[in-house]
Every structure is written in C-alpha cells, then in structure tokens.
Amino acid sequence: MNNKLNVLLSDLVVFYHKLQNKHWYVSGQSFFQIHPELENLYDAVLPQIDTVGELILMNGGKPVSTLKEFLANAKIEEGTDAFVTSVKTLLPDYQYLLKSVTEIKEAADAENNYLVSAKMDEFIASYAKTIWMLNQALL
C-alpha cells in the first residue's frame, strides 16, 4: 500500500509543478479564464500532497521526500515551457490520477484499510468533478 501511495505522492508533486508551469505559460484569447483556473487547480493539489504524505506515515511507511525520488517514482511527466492556450492537455493527467486513486481505494478496501479508502473517496470525487469541468470547457 505504501508503495502505491508513494507513487501517488510523487505524481502529485510533479503534477503540482506542471500545473504551476502551465499557469505561468498561458497565452491567447482565453488567458483571463485559464490563468486563474490553473492557479485554482494547483492550489487544490497542494493539500493533497500533504494528505498523502501523512497517510503514508499513519500507515507505518516513509514518504519519499526528495525531488530526485519524486521524479523517479512519478508516472506523470514534467511540464515544459511551451505556451498553453487550452486546458485540453490536463485531461489525461486527471484521468490517470482518477484511475490511480481508484486502484488505491480498491487495494485499501481489500486490506480493510479504511483510513486510506476514505481519503481516496475524497480524491475520486475531486478528480471526477475536475474531469467533468474540463470536458465542459472543451465543448
């Protein structure tokens, strides 16, 4: 369980910086809509990072904590300094995160680890809503 949580922790750290990177590199006619929304998105990820680290500790594990470890464990790729004109590129990462936390919840349920399972319910709801909102923005 802690290995899966450490991958999630790493993904969230990399994703946080990826969202912040996109926030800095927004351009185009939708700038005033996309720029603040990206800030909202990365602000929402930051407390999730702390939550997952604490879950690992409460679960008797040791959270990874260096940039080198985060990059080595993360499945989400870093952002680039390319200018962004749409939120479309965020969808695959949120879909991946939703799949990841769903799998962690299923594993936690199998181990009767209700602490982790309950927290993953919150993450599932958050990512599902964000995916829905992103899809609405792409209509």
PDB file of C-alpha atoms in Angstrom:
ATOM      1  CA  MET A   1       0.000   0.000   0.000  1.00  0.00           C
ATOM      2  CA  ASN A   2       2.723   2.474   0.928  1.00  0.00           C
ATOM      3  CA  ASN A   3       4.487   1.917  -2.402  1.00  0.00           C
ATOM      4  CA  LYS A   4       1.292   2.866  -4.249  1.00  0.00           C
ATOM      5  CA  LEU A   5       0.835   5.882  -2.006  1.00  0.00           C
ATOM      6  CA  ASN A   6       4.431   6.972  -2.649  1.00  0.00           C
ATOM      7  CA  VAL A   7       3.800   6.827  -6.395  1.00  0.00           C
ATOM      8  CA  LEU A   8       0.671   8.932  -5.878  1.00  0.00           C
ATOM      9  CA  LEU A   9       2.641  11.361  -3.711  1.00  0.00           C
ATOM     10  CA  SER A  10       5.289  11.651  -6.419  1.00  0.00           C
ATOM     11  CA  ASP A  11       2.667  12.107  -9.128  1.00  0.00           C
ATOM     12  CA  LEU A  12       1.010  14.876  -7.136  1.00  0.00           C
ATOM     13  CA  VAL A  13       4.279  16.735  -6.537  1.00  0.00           C
ATOM     14  CA  VAL A  14       5.190  16.595 -10.225  1.00  0.00           C
ATOM     15  CA  PHE A  15       1.621  17.469 -11.248  1.00  0.00           C
ATOM     16  CA  TYR A  16       1.550  20.455  -8.886  1.00  0.00           C
ATOM     17  CA  HIS A  17       4.620  21.894 -10.586  1.00  0.00           C
ATOM     18  CA  LYS A  18       3.279  21.001 -14.008  1.00  0.00           C
ATOM     19  CA  LEU A  19       0.076  22.954 -13.300  1.00  0.00           C
ATOM     20  CA  GLN A  20       2.076  25.884 -11.981  1.00  0.00           C
ATOM     21  CA  ASN A  21       4.256  25.754 -15.092  1.00  0.00           C
ATOM     22  CA  LYS A  22       1.192  25.872 -17.338  1.00  0.00           C
ATOM     23  CA  HIS A  23      -0.159  28.761 -15.243  1.00  0.00           C
ATOM     24  CA  TRP A  24       2.991  30.739 -15.999  1.00  0.00           C
ATOM     25  CA  TYR A  25       2.880  29.908 -19.707  1.00  0.00           C
ATOM     26  CA  VAL A  26      -0.746  30.685 -20.544  1.00  0.00           C
ATOM     27  CA  SER A  27      -1.280  32.853 -23.591  1.00  0.00           C
ATOM     28  CA  GLY A  28      -4.001  33.648 -26.074  1.00  0.00           C
ATOM     29  CA  GLN A  29      -7.554  34.902 -26.027  1.00  0.00           C
ATOM     30  CA  SER A  30      -8.555  32.681 -23.113  1.00  0.00           C
ATOM     31  CA  PHE A  31      -5.753  33.965 -20.869  1.00  0.00           C
ATOM     32  CA  PHE A  32      -8.059  35.644 -18.344  1.00  0.00           C
ATOM     33  CA  GLN A  33     -10.144  32.474 -17.967  1.00  0.00           C
ATOM     34  CA  ILE A  34      -7.358  29.872 -17.979  1.00  0.00           C
ATOM     35  CA  HIS A  35      -4.721  31.668 -15.895  1.00  0.00           C
ATOM     36  CA  PRO A  36      -6.751  31.915 -12.648  1.00  0.00           C
ATOM     37  CA  GLU A  37      -8.290  28.465 -13.119  1.00  0.00           C
ATOM     38  CA  LEU A  38      -4.846  26.873 -13.331  1.00  0.00           C
ATOM     39  CA  GLU A  39      -3.991  28.597 -10.065  1.00  0.00           C
ATOM     40  CA  ASN A  40      -7.143  27.129  -8.511  1.00  0.00           C
ATOM     41  CA  LEU A  41      -6.149  23.693  -9.759  1.00  0.00           C
ATOM     42  CA  TYR A  42      -2.622  23.744  -8.391  1.00  0.00           C
ATOM     43  CA  ASP A  43      -3.855  25.250  -5.124  1.00  0.00           C
ATOM     44  CA  ALA A  44      -6.183  22.225  -4.813  1.00  0.00           C
ATOM     45  CA  VAL A  45      -3.314  19.754  -5.342  1.00  0.00           C
ATOM     46  CA  LEU A  46      -1.042  21.208  -2.640  1.00  0.00           C
ATOM     47  CA  PRO A  47      -3.067  19.987   0.370  1.00  0.00           C
ATOM     48  CA  GLN A  48      -3.444  16.590  -1.329  1.00  0.00           C
ATOM     49  CA  ILE A  49       0.347  16.264  -1.295  1.00  0.00           C
ATOM     50  CA  ASP A  50       0.426  16.792   2.464  1.00  0.00           C
ATOM     51  CA  THR A  51      -2.513  14.440   2.985  1.00  0.00           C
ATOM     52  CA  VAL A  52      -0.854  11.586   1.091  1.00  0.00           C
ATOM     53  CA  GLY A  53       2.465  12.078   2.909  1.00  0.00           C
ATOM     54  CA  GLU A  54       0.660  11.941   6.254  1.00  0.00           C
ATOM     55  CA  LEU A  55      -1.344   8.872   5.164  1.00  0.00           C
ATOM     56  CA  ILE A  56       1.915   7.076   4.442  1.00  0.00           C
ATOM     57  CA  LEU A  57       3.242   7.982   7.895  1.00  0.00           C
ATOM     58  CA  MET A  58      -0.011   6.924   9.608  1.00  0.00           C
ATOM     59  CA  ASN A  59       0.207   3.686   7.642  1.00  0.00           C
ATOM     60  CA  GLY A  60       3.655   2.980   9.120  1.00  0.00           C
ATOM     61  CA  GLY A  61       5.563   3.926   5.992  1.00  0.00           C
ATOM     62  CA  LYS A  62       8.055   6.556   4.961  1.00  0.00           C
ATOM     63  CA  PRO A  63       7.060   9.085   2.302  1.00  0.00           C
ATOM     64  CA  VAL A  64       9.575   9.885  -0.400  1.00  0.00           C
ATOM     65  CA  SER A  65      10.691  13.461   0.037  1.00  0.00           C
ATOM     66  CA  THR A  66      13.381  14.498  -2.419  1.00  0.00           C
ATOM     67  CA  LEU A  67      12.924  15.885  -5.910  1.00  0.00           C
ATOM     68  CA  LYS A  68      15.060  13.037  -7.231  1.00  0.00           C
ATOM     69  CA  GLU A  69      12.733  10.468  -5.619  1.00  0.00           C
ATOM     70  CA  PHE A  70       9.601  12.254  -6.815  1.00  0.00           C
ATOM     71  CA  LEU A  71      10.833  12.290 -10.418  1.00  0.00           C
ATOM     72  CA  ALA A  72      11.969   8.667 -10.235  1.00  0.00           C
ATOM     73  CA  ASN A  73       8.593   7.469  -8.876  1.00  0.00           C
ATOM     74  CA  ALA A  74       6.167   9.691 -10.784  1.00  0.00           C
ATOM     75  CA  LYS A  75       4.258   8.437 -13.796  1.00  0.00           C
ATOM     76  CA  ILE A  76       3.090  11.964 -14.640  1.00  0.00           C
ATOM     77  CA  GLU A  77       5.644  13.756 -16.777  1.00  0.00           C
ATOM     78  CA  GLU A  78       7.012  17.193 -16.022  1.00  0.00           C
ATOM     79  CA  GLY A  79       5.667  20.217 -17.862  1.00  0.00           C
ATOM     80  CA  THR A  80       7.536  22.166 -20.480  1.00  0.00           C
ATOM     81  CA  ASP A  81       7.998  25.854 -21.112  1.00  0.00           C
ATOM     82  CA  ALA A  82       5.664  25.739 -24.105  1.00  0.00           C
ATOM     83  CA  PHE A  83       2.863  28.285 -24.129  1.00  0.00           C
ATOM     84  CA  VAL A  84      -0.610  26.966 -23.280  1.00  0.00           C
ATOM     85  CA  THR A  85      -3.828  28.144 -24.916  1.00  0.00           C
ATOM     86  CA  SER A  86      -6.209  25.423 -23.694  1.00  0.00           C
ATOM     87  CA  VAL A  87      -6.892  23.195 -20.694  1.00  0.00           C
ATOM     88  CA  LYS A  88      -7.207  20.205 -23.037  1.00  0.00           C
ATOM     89  CA  THR A  89      -3.714  18.931 -22.154  1.00  0.00           C
ATOM     90  CA  LEU A  90      -4.708  18.496 -18.489  1.00  0.00           C
ATOM     91  CA  LEU A  91      -7.350  15.862 -19.149  1.00  0.00           C
ATOM     92  CA  PRO A  92      -5.047  12.812 -19.487  1.00  0.00           C
ATOM     93  CA  ASP A  93      -3.273  13.606 -16.213  1.00  0.00           C
ATOM     94  CA  TYR A  94      -6.544  13.958 -14.307  1.00  0.00           C
ATOM     95  CA  GLN A  95      -7.854  10.749 -15.880  1.00  0.00           C
ATOM     96  CA  TYR A  96      -4.653   8.983 -14.837  1.00  0.00           C
ATOM     97  CA  LEU A  97      -4.952  10.349 -11.276  1.00  0.00           C
ATOM     98  CA  LEU A  98      -8.573   9.194 -11.067  1.00  0.00           C
ATOM     99  CA  LYS A  99      -7.581   5.694 -12.182  1.00  0.00           C
ATOM    100  CA  SER A 100      -4.675   5.667  -9.740  1.00  0.00           C
ATOM    101  CA  VAL A 101      -6.693   6.691  -6.671  1.00  0.00           C
ATOM    102  CA  THR A 102      -9.473   4.267  -7.628  1.00  0.00           C
ATOM    103  CA  GLU A 103      -6.933   1.428  -7.699  1.00  0.00           C
ATOM    104  CA  ILE A 104      -5.503   2.527  -4.352  1.00  0.00           C
ATOM    105  CA  LYS A 105      -9.028   2.584  -2.882  1.00  0.00           C
ATOM    106  CA  GLU A 106      -9.697  -0.938  -4.150  1.00  0.00           C
ATOM    107  CA  ALA A 107      -6.419  -2.167  -2.643  1.00  0.00           C
ATOM    108  CA  ALA A 108      -7.167  -0.394   0.641  1.00  0.00           C
ATOM    109  CA  ASP A 109     -10.630  -1.943   0.757  1.00  0.00           C
ATOM    110  CA  ALA A 110      -9.115  -5.402   0.204  1.00  0.00           C
ATOM    111  CA  GLU A 111      -6.803  -4.763   3.187  1.00  0.00           C
ATOM    112  CA  ASN A 112      -9.601  -3.267   5.320  1.00  0.00           C
ATOM    113  CA  ASN A 113      -7.562  -0.057   5.435  1.00  0.00           C
ATOM    114  CA  TYR A 114     -10.494   2.289   5.888  1.00  0.00           C
ATOM    115  CA  LEU A 115      -8.321   5.322   6.570  1.00  0.00           C
ATOM    116  CA  VAL A 116      -6.760   5.179   3.107  1.00  0.00           C
ATOM    117  CA  SER A 117     -10.016   4.069   1.477  1.00  0.00           C
ATOM    118  CA  ALA A 118     -11.979   7.016   2.870  1.00  0.00           C
ATOM    119  CA  LYS A 119      -9.362   9.532   1.751  1.00  0.00           C
ATOM    120  CA  MET A 120      -9.324   8.038  -1.738  1.00  0.00           C
ATOM    121  CA  ASP A 121     -13.114   8.557  -1.881  1.00  0.00           C
ATOM    122  CA  GLU A 122     -12.465  12.281  -1.458  1.00  0.00           C
ATOM    123  CA  PHE A 123      -9.817  12.248  -4.189  1.00  0.00           C
ATOM    124  CA  ILE A 124     -12.085  10.265  -6.530  1.00  0.00           C
ATOM    125  CA  ALA A 125     -14.853  12.840  -6.108  1.00  0.00           C
ATOM    126  CA  SER A 126     -12.437  15.726  -6.651  1.00  0.00           C
ATOM    127  CA  TYR A 127     -10.841  14.300  -9.807  1.00  0.00           C
ATOM    128  CA  ALA A 128     -14.165  13.186 -11.281  1.00  0.00           C
ATOM    129  CA  LYS A 129     -15.540  16.703 -10.864  1.00  0.00           C
ATOM    130  CA  THR A 130     -12.432  18.288 -12.381  1.00  0.00           C
ATOM    131  CA  ILE A 131     -12.604  15.900 -15.356  1.00  0.00           C
ATOM    132  CA  TRP A 132     -16.250  16.810 -15.859  1.00  0.00           C
ATOM    133  CA  MET A 133     -15.418  20.538 -15.690  1.00  0.00           C
ATOM    134  CA  LEU A 134     -12.524  20.178 -18.150  1.00  0.00           C
ATOM    135  CA  ASN A 135     -14.751  18.286 -20.555  1.00  0.00           C
ATOM    136  CA  GLN A 136     -17.391  21.022 -20.266  1.00  0.00           C
ATOM    137  CA  ALA A 137     -14.759  23.619 -21.116  1.00  0.00           C
ATOM    138  CA  LEU A 138     -13.823  21.687 -24.239  1.00  0.00           C
ATOM    139  CA  LEU A 139     -17.350  21.581 -25.725  1.00  0.00           C
TER     140      LEU A 139
END
